CSV table of C-alpha atoms in Angstrom, one decimal:
chain,number,residue,atom,x,y,z
A,1,UNK,CA,0.0,0.0,0.0
A,2,UNK,CA,2.9,2.3,-0.6
A,3,UNK,CA,0.9,3.9,-3.4
A,4,UNK,CA,-1.6,5.1,-0.8
A,5,UNK,CA,1.2,7.2,0.7
A,6,UNK,CA,2.0,8.8,-2.7
A,7,UNK,CA,-1.7,9.3,-3.1
A,8,UNK,CA,-2.2,11.0,0.2
A,9,UNK,CA,0.7,13.3,-0.6
A,10,UNK,CA,-0.7,14.1,-4.0
A,11,UNK,CA,-4.1,14.8,-2.5
A,12,UNK,CA,-2.6,17.2,0.1
A,13,UNK,CA,-0.6,18.9,-2.7
A,14,UNK,CA,-3.7,19.4,-5.0
A,15,UNK,CA,-5.8,20.6,-2.1
A,16,UNK,CA,-3.1,22.9,-0.9
A,17,UNK,CA,-2.4,24.4,-4.3
A,18,UNK,CA,-6.2,24.9,-4.7
A,19,UNK,CA,-6.3,26.8,-1.3
A,20,UNK,CA,-3.2,28.8,-2.3
A,21,UNK,CA,-4.6,29.9,-5.6
A,22,UNK,CA,-8.0,30.7,-4.0
A,23,UNK,CA,-6.2,32.9,-1.4
A,24,UNK,CA,-4.3,34.5,-4.3
A,25,UNK,CA,-7.5,35.3,-6.1
A,26,UNK,CA,-9.0,36.6,-2.9
A,27,UNK,CA,-6.2,39.1,-2.4
A,28,UNK,CA,-6.2,40.1,-6.1
A,29,UNK,CA,-3.1,38.3,-7.2
A,30,UNK,CA,-3.5,35.8,-10.0
A,31,UNK,CA,-1.1,33.4,-8.4
A,32,UNK,CA,-0.4,30.9,-5.7
A,33,UNK,CA,0.0,32.2,-2.1
A,34,UNK,CA,1.4,29.6,0.2
A,35,UNK,CA,-0.1,26.6,-1.6
A,36,UNK,CA,2.8,24.3,-0.6
A,37,UNK,CA,2.5,25.6,3.0
A,38,UNK,CA,-1.2,24.7,3.1
A,39,UNK,CA,-0.4,21.3,1.7
A,40,UNK,CA,2.2,20.7,4.4
A,41,UNK,CA,-0.3,21.8,7.1
A,42,UNK,CA,-2.9,19.3,5.7
A,43,UNK,CA,-0.3,16.5,5.9
A,44,UNK,CA,0.9,17.4,9.4
A,45,UNK,CA,-2.6,17.8,10.6
A,46,UNK,CA,-3.7,14.5,9.1
A,47,UNK,CA,-0.8,12.4,10.4
A,48,UNK,CA,-0.9,14.0,13.8
A,49,UNK,CA,-4.6,13.6,14.1
A,50,UNK,CA,-4.5,9.9,13.2
A,51,UNK,CA,-1.7,9.4,15.7
A,52,UNK,CA,-3.7,11.2,18.4
A,53,UNK,CA,-6.7,8.9,17.6
A,54,UNK,CA,-4.4,5.9,18.2
A,55,UNK,CA,-4.8,4.9,14.5
A,56,UNK,CA,-1.5,6.1,12.9
A,57,UNK,CA,-1.0,5.5,9.1
A,58,UNK,CA,0.0,1.9,8.4
A,59,UNK,CA,3.8,1.5,8.1
A,60,UNK,CA,3.7,0.6,4.4
A,61,UNK,CA,1.7,3.8,3.7
A,62,UNK,CA,4.2,5.8,5.6
A,63,UNK,CA,7.0,4.2,3.6
A,64,UNK,CA,5.5,5.6,0.4
A,65,UNK,CA,5.7,9.1,1.8
A,66,UNK,CA,9.2,8.6,3.2
A,67,UNK,CA,10.3,7.3,-0.2
A,68,UNK,CA,9.5,10.7,-1.7
A,69,UNK,CA,11.1,12.5,1.3
A,70,UNK,CA,14.3,10.5,0.6
A,71,UNK,CA,14.3,11.8,-2.9
A,72,UNK,CA,14.1,15.3,-1.6
A,73,UNK,CA,17.9,16.1,-1.7
A,74,UNK,CA,18.4,14.5,-5.1
A,75,UNK,CA,15.6,16.6,-6.5
A,76,UNK,CA,17.1,19.7,-4.9
A,77,UNK,CA,20.5,18.8,-6.6
A,78,UNK,CA,18.6,18.6,-9.9
A,79,UNK,CA,16.9,21.9,-9.2
A,80,UNK,CA,20.3,23.5,-8.5
A,81,UNK,CA,21.6,22.2,-11.8
A,82,UNK,CA,18.8,24.0,-13.8
A,83,UNK,CA,19.2,27.5,-12.2
A,84,UNK,CA,20.2,30.4,-14.4
A,85,UNK,CA,23.6,30.8,-12.7
A,86,UNK,CA,25.2,32.5,-15.7
A,87,UNK,CA,22.6,35.4,-15.6
A,88,UNK,CA,23.2,35.8,-11.9
A,89,UNK,CA,26.9,36.3,-12.4
A,90,UNK,CA,26.7,38.3,-15.6
A,91,UNK,CA,24.1,40.8,-14.4
A,92,UNK,CA,26.9,42.8,-12.8
A,93,UNK,CA,27.0,44.8,-9.6
A,94,UNK,CA,23.3,45.4,-9.0
A,95,UNK,CA,22.1,41.8,-8.8
A,96,UNK,CA,25.1,40.6,-6.9
A,97,UNK,CA,25.0,43.4,-4.4
A,98,UNK,CA,21.2,43.6,-4.0
A,99,UNK,CA,20.8,39.8,-3.8
A,100,UNK,CA,24.0,39.2,-1.9
A,101,UNK,CA,23.6,41.8,0.8
A,102,UNK,CA,19.9,40.9,1.3
A,103,UNK,CA,21.0,37.3,1.9
A,104,UNK,CA,24.0,38.0,4.1
A,105,UNK,CA,22.2,40.7,6.3
A,106,UNK,CA,19.1,38.5,6.5
A,107,UNK,CA,21.1,35.7,8.1
A,108,UNK,CA,21.8,38.0,11.0
A,109,UNK,CA,18.1,38.6,11.6
A,110,UNK,CA,17.4,34.9,12.2
A,111,UNK,CA,18.8,34.8,15.8
A,112,UNK,CA,17.1,38.1,16.7
A,113,UNK,CA,13.7,36.9,15.7
A,114,UNK,CA,14.2,33.3,16.8
A,115,UNK,CA,14.5,34.7,20.3
A,116,UNK,CA,11.0,36.0,19.9
A,117,UNK,CA,9.9,32.4,19.3
A,118,UNK,CA,11.7,31.1,22.4
A,119,UNK,CA,10.3,33.9,24.6
A,120,UNK,CA,6.8,32.8,23.4
A,121,UNK,CA,7.4,29.2,24.6
A,122,UNK,CA,9.0,29.8,27.9
B,1,UNK,CA,26.3,3.4,-31.8
B,2,UNK,CA,26.7,6.7,-30.0
B,3,UNK,CA,23.7,8.1,-32.0
B,4,UNK,CA,21.6,5.2,-30.8
B,5,UNK,CA,22.6,5.8,-27.2
B,6,UNK,CA,21.9,9.5,-27.3
B,7,UNK,CA,18.5,8.8,-29.0
B,8,UNK,CA,17.6,6.4,-26.1
B,9,UNK,CA,18.8,8.9,-23.5
B,10,UNK,CA,16.8,11.7,-25.0
B,11,UNK,CA,13.7,9.5,-25.1
B,12,UNK,CA,14.1,8.6,-21.5
B,13,UNK,CA,15.1,12.0,-20.0
B,14,UNK,CA,13.7,11.6,-16.5
B,15,UNK,CA,15.3,8.2,-16.0
B,16,UNK,CA,18.6,9.5,-17.2
B,17,UNK,CA,18.3,12.4,-14.8
B,18,UNK,CA,18.1,9.8,-12.0
B,19,UNK,CA,21.4,8.4,-13.2
B,20,UNK,CA,23.0,11.8,-13.4
B,21,UNK,CA,21.9,12.9,-10.0
B,22,UNK,CA,22.9,9.5,-8.5
B,23,UNK,CA,26.4,10.0,-10.0
B,24,UNK,CA,26.6,13.6,-8.6
B,25,UNK,CA,25.5,12.3,-5.2
B,26,UNK,CA,28.1,9.5,-5.3
B,27,UNK,CA,30.9,11.9,-6.3
B,28,UNK,CA,29.8,14.4,-3.6
B,29,UNK,CA,29.9,11.6,-1.0
B,30,UNK,CA,33.4,10.6,-2.1
B,31,UNK,CA,34.6,14.2,-1.9
B,32,UNK,CA,33.0,14.7,1.6
B,33,UNK,CA,34.6,11.5,2.8
B,34,UNK,CA,38.0,12.5,1.4
B,35,UNK,CA,38.0,15.9,3.2
B,36,UNK,CA,36.6,14.2,6.3
B,37,UNK,CA,33.4,16.3,6.3
B,38,UNK,CA,30.8,13.6,5.9
B,39,UNK,CA,28.0,16.0,6.8
B,40,UNK,CA,28.8,18.3,3.9
B,41,UNK,CA,28.0,15.8,1.2
B,42,UNK,CA,24.6,17.3,0.4
B,43,UNK,CA,26.0,20.8,0.1
B,44,UNK,CA,28.8,19.6,-2.1
B,45,UNK,CA,26.2,17.9,-4.3
B,46,UNK,CA,24.2,21.1,-4.5
B,47,UNK,CA,27.4,23.0,-5.4
B,48,UNK,CA,28.2,20.5,-8.2
B,49,UNK,CA,24.6,21.0,-9.4
B,50,UNK,CA,25.2,24.8,-9.5
B,51,UNK,CA,28.5,24.3,-11.3
B,52,UNK,CA,26.8,22.1,-13.9
B,53,UNK,CA,24.1,24.8,-14.3
B,54,UNK,CA,26.9,27.3,-15.0
B,55,UNK,CA,28.5,25.1,-17.6
B,56,UNK,CA,25.2,24.5,-19.2
B,57,UNK,CA,24.5,28.2,-19.4
B,58,UNK,CA,27.9,29.0,-20.9
B,59,UNK,CA,27.6,26.3,-23.5
B,60,UNK,CA,24.1,27.0,-24.6
B,61,UNK,CA,23.3,30.6,-23.7
B,62,UNK,CA,20.1,29.2,-22.3
B,63,UNK,CA,18.2,30.0,-19.1
B,64,UNK,CA,17.8,26.5,-17.6
B,65,UNK,CA,21.3,25.6,-16.8
B,66,UNK,CA,22.3,22.0,-17.7
B,67,UNK,CA,18.8,21.2,-18.9
B,68,UNK,CA,19.4,23.3,-22.0
B,69,UNK,CA,21.8,20.6,-23.2
B,70,UNK,CA,19.4,18.3,-24.9
B,71,UNK,CA,20.9,15.2,-23.4
B,72,UNK,CA,20.2,16.5,-19.9
B,73,UNK,CA,16.8,17.9,-20.5
B,74,UNK,CA,15.3,15.4,-18.1
B,75,UNK,CA,16.9,17.4,-15.3
B,76,UNK,CA,14.3,20.1,-15.8
B,77,UNK,CA,11.6,17.6,-15.0
B,78,UNK,CA,13.3,16.1,-12.0
B,79,UNK,CA,14.3,19.5,-10.6
B,80,UNK,CA,11.2,21.3,-11.8
B,81,UNK,CA,8.6,22.8,-9.5
B,82,UNK,CA,6.1,19.9,-9.6
B,83,UNK,CA,8.5,17.3,-8.1
B,84,UNK,CA,10.2,19.9,-6.0
B,85,UNK,CA,6.9,20.9,-4.3
B,86,UNK,CA,5.8,17.2,-4.0
B,87,UNK,CA,9.1,16.4,-2.2
B,88,UNK,CA,9.0,19.5,0.0
B,89,UNK,CA,5.4,18.5,1.2
B,90,UNK,CA,6.5,14.9,1.9
B,91,UNK,CA,9.1,16.3,4.4
B,92,UNK,CA,6.3,17.5,6.5
B,93,UNK,CA,5.5,13.9,7.4
B,94,UNK,CA,6.9,13.5,10.8
B,95,UNK,CA,6.7,17.2,11.7
B,96,UNK,CA,5.0,17.8,15.0
B,97,UNK,CA,1.9,20.0,15.2
B,98,UNK,CA,3.1,21.4,18.6
B,99,UNK,CA,6.4,22.6,17.1
B,100,UNK,CA,4.6,24.4,14.3
B,101,UNK,CA,2.2,26.0,16.8
B,102,UNK,CA,5.0,27.1,19.1
B,103,UNK,CA,6.9,29.0,16.4
B,104,UNK,CA,3.8,30.1,14.5
B,105,UNK,CA,3.9,33.7,15.9
B,106,UNK,CA,7.6,34.2,15.4
B,107,UNK,CA,7.3,32.6,11.9
B,108,UNK,CA,4.6,35.0,10.9
B,109,UNK,CA,6.4,38.1,12.2
B,110,UNK,CA,9.6,36.9,10.4
B,111,UNK,CA,7.7,36.8,7.1
B,112,UNK,CA,6.8,40.5,7.3
B,113,UNK,CA,10.2,41.5,8.6
B,114,UNK,CA,11.9,39.4,6.0
B,115,UNK,CA,10.0,40.8,3.0
B,116,UNK,CA,10.5,44.5,4.1
B,117,UNK,CA,14.1,44.0,5.1
B,118,UNK,CA,15.3,42.4,1.9
B,119,UNK,CA,13.2,45.0,0.0
B,120,UNK,CA,14.9,47.8,1.9
B,121,UNK,CA,18.4,46.4,1.2
B,122,UNK,CA,17.6,46.0,-2.5
B,123,UNK,CA,16.3,49.6,-2.7
B,124,UNK,CA,19.3,51.1,-1.0
B,125,UNK,CA,21.6,49.2,-3.4
B,126,UNK,CA,19.6,50.4,-6.4
B,127,UNK,CA,19.8,54.0,-5.1
B,128,UNK,CA,23.5,53.9,-4.5
B,129,UNK,CA,24.2,52.5,-7.9
B,130,UNK,CA,22.4,55.3,-9.6
B,131,UNK,CA,18.7,54.5,-10.0
B,132,UNK,CA,16.6,57.4,-8.9
B,133,UNK,CA,13.0,56.7,-10.1
B,134,UNK,CA,10.6,55.0,-7.7
B,135,UNK,CA,9.5,52.4,-10.2
B,136,UNK,CA,13.0,51.0,-10.9
B,137,UNK,CA,14.1,51.2,-7.3
B,138,UNK,CA,10.9,49.3,-6.1
B,139,UNK,CA,11.4,46.7,-8.8
B,140,UNK,CA,15.0,46.0,-7.9
B,141,UNK,CA,14.0,46.0,-4.2
B,142,UNK,CA,11.4,43.4,-5.1
B,143,UNK,CA,14.1,41.3,-6.8
B,144,UNK,CA,16.1,41.3,-3.5
B,145,UNK,CA,13.0,39.5,-2.0
B,146,UNK,CA,12.8,36.7,-4.6
B,147,UNK,CA,13.2,36.3,-8.3
B,148,UNK,CA,9.4,36.2,-8.6
B,149,UNK,CA,8.5,39.3,-6.5
B,150,UNK,CA,10.9,41.4,-8.7
B,151,UNK,CA,9.3,40.7,-12.1
B,152,UNK,CA,5.7,40.7,-10.7
B,153,UNK,CA,6.4,44.1,-9.2
B,154,UNK,CA,8.1,45.4,-12.3
B,155,UNK,CA,5.3,44.2,-14.5
B,156,UNK,CA,2.7,45.8,-12.2
B,157,UNK,CA,4.5,49.2,-12.1
B,158,UNK,CA,5.5,49.0,-15.8
B,159,UNK,CA,9.3,49.0,-15.2
B,160,UNK,CA,11.7,48.7,-18.2
B,161,UNK,CA,12.6,45.2,-19.2
B,162,UNK,CA,16.3,45.9,-18.4
B,163,UNK,CA,15.3,46.7,-14.8
B,164,UNK,CA,13.1,43.6,-14.6
B,165,UNK,CA,15.9,41.4,-15.8
B,166,UNK,CA,18.2,42.9,-13.1
B,167,UNK,CA,15.5,42.2,-10.5
B,168,UNK,CA,15.3,38.6,-11.6
B,169,UNK,CA,19.1,38.2,-11.4
B,170,UNK,CA,19.1,39.7,-7.9
B,171,UNK,CA,16.6,37.1,-6.8
B,172,UNK,CA,18.6,34.3,-8.4
B,173,UNK,CA,21.8,35.5,-6.6
B,174,UNK,CA,19.9,35.4,-3.3
B,175,UNK,CA,18.6,31.9,-3.9
B,176,UNK,CA,22.0,30.5,-5.0
B,177,UNK,CA,23.8,32.2,-2.0
B,178,UNK,CA,21.2,30.9,0.4
B,179,UNK,CA,21.6,27.4,-0.9
B,180,UNK,CA,25.4,27.5,-0.8
B,181,UNK,CA,26.0,29.5,2.4
B,182,UNK,CA,23.4,28.2,4.9
B,183,UNK,CA,25.3,25.1,6.1
B,184,UNK,CA,28.3,27.3,6.9
B,185,UNK,CA,26.3,30.1,8.6
B,186,UNK,CA,23.8,27.8,10.5
B,187,UNK,CA,26.0,27.1,13.6
B,188,UNK,CA,26.6,30.9,14.0
B,189,UNK,CA,23.0,31.9,13.9
B,190,UNK,CA,21.6,29.1,16.0
B,191,UNK,CA,19.8,27.4,13.1
B,192,UNK,CA,19.5,24.0,14.8
B,193,UNK,CA,15.9,23.8,16.0
B,194,UNK,CA,12.4,23.9,14.4
B,195,UNK,CA,11.6,27.3,15.8
B,196,UNK,CA,14.7,28.9,14.3
B,197,UNK,CA,14.1,27.1,11.0
B,198,UNK,CA,10.6,28.6,10.8
B,199,UNK,CA,12.1,32.1,11.4
B,200,UNK,CA,14.9,31.4,8.9
B,201,UNK,CA,12.3,30.3,6.2
B,202,UNK,CA,10.3,33.5,6.8
B,203,UNK,CA,13.4,35.8,6.7
B,204,UNK,CA,15.1,34.3,3.7
B,205,UNK,CA,11.9,33.6,1.7
B,206,UNK,CA,13.4,32.0,-1.4
B,207,UNK,CA,11.8,28.6,-1.5
B,208,UNK,CA,14.5,26.9,-3.5
B,209,UNK,CA,17.3,28.6,-1.4
B,210,UNK,CA,15.7,27.6,1.9
B,211,UNK,CA,14.9,24.1,0.7
B,212,UNK,CA,18.5,23.6,-0.6
B,213,UNK,CA,20.1,25.3,2.3
B,214,UNK,CA,18.3,23.4,5.0
B,215,UNK,CA,18.7,20.1,3.2
B,216,UNK,CA,22.5,20.6,3.4
B,217,UNK,CA,22.3,21.7,7.0
B,218,UNK,CA,19.9,19.3,8.7
B,219,UNK,CA,17.1,17.6,6.7
B,220,UNK,CA,15.0,17.4,9.8
B,221,UNK,CA,14.6,21.1,9.7
B,222,UNK,CA,13.3,21.3,6.1
B,223,UNK,CA,9.6,21.1,6.8
B,224,UNK,CA,9.7,24.0,9.3
B,225,UNK,CA,11.7,26.3,7.0
B,226,UNK,CA,9.8,25.4,3.9
B,227,UNK,CA,6.5,26.0,5.6
B,228,UNK,CA,7.1,29.7,6.2
B,229,UNK,CA,9.2,30.3,3.0
B,230,UNK,CA,6.3,29.2,0.8
B,231,UNK,CA,4.2,32.2,2.0
B,232,UNK,CA,7.0,34.7,1.4
B,233,UNK,CA,6.7,35.2,-2.3
B,234,UNK,CA,3.0,35.6,-2.2
B,235,UNK,CA,3.2,38.1,0.6
B,236,UNK,CA,6.0,40.0,-1.3
B,237,UNK,CA,3.9,40.1,-4.5
B,238,UNK,CA,1.1,41.5,-2.4
B,239,UNK,CA,3.0,44.1,-0.4
B,240,UNK,CA,5.9,45.4,-2.6
B,241,UNK,CA,4.0,46.8,-5.6
B,242,UNK,CA,1.5,48.4,-3.2
B,243,UNK,CA,2.8,49.4,0.2
B,244,UNK,CA,6.5,49.1,-0.8
B,245,UNK,CA,6.0,51.3,-3.9
B,246,UNK,CA,4.1,54.0,-1.9
B,247,UNK,CA,6.9,54.1,0.7
B,248,UNK,CA,9.6,54.5,-2.0
B,249,UNK,CA,7.5,57.1,-3.9
B,250,UNK,CA,7.0,59.1,-0.7
B,251,UNK,CA,10.7,59.1,0.1
B,252,UNK,CA,11.9,59.9,-3.5
B,253,UNK,CA,9.2,62.4,-4.0
């Protein structure tokens, strides 16, 4: 029943993208707003709910989902290999400075805001 | 003989992409073992991917990296948004509802802070490098958010295509740097727990950058970072052409 895991995953994705596009339309953008995030919420909610009920997903169903999760890094490697790296380098100073500084400075914000999260929990 | 082989490969692009990525992974693993940094094998694999993307771009003048070489066109399917999103969602299996709830507030705040902070940095760079009109400055600022926010903003504000291209490139630089640098920066910024990962996703915002960066840092953190990052581009497309543009216009007069 591994295919059931792939199916649950697919169902969450379609439902999530539907929600994301609906939200996009609602706020006047003709695009997806957080569709993947909604899909992840559905999956977390479903698996946590079933566990709480004492009826977790059967092991073989879970294995189907875990198989895709194991392909995650290889898929990311393929994704890296199809980026427009040449354009990023050739664009000159503006893209490198704007994108580069935004990235480097943003890193420093993470510990500041993460503290906000830990205050919330303690 | 070679003709036949390349014909078969072209007809089975996705399957050949599995072979290519498997070889990259194997090579990265060997390199990581050789330099005694076993944990870095994913980030080395991602770097090899970026290097191949560069080679593909130089050889073909195309936009899709290695996938523009016909033999490797299957990489576009394996690394495209459909399978990427499908795999990102699968990582949420095993995530705990309580962890998400705990960091929900900080994650939401980080989204707003992240969008406006990157936008601000991008605008300052555009101003310093000689752009004075509100439309161009806002568009480049949008590009500093993600490579989708930039062109969406530029199109909405009717920016020139040259400025839109710059904004896309800025977003691509951000996503590549996030992918490559996160594993090295992670220990210094306390990126080692679900709450910090959710904040990180909200601050950086580039889905591919966050996904790649966390994969190379600690795969267990992927669902938390990806969860917030996926809302970032939408929020940016919403706020930058409207609120962001009004702020820039008010300042530049």
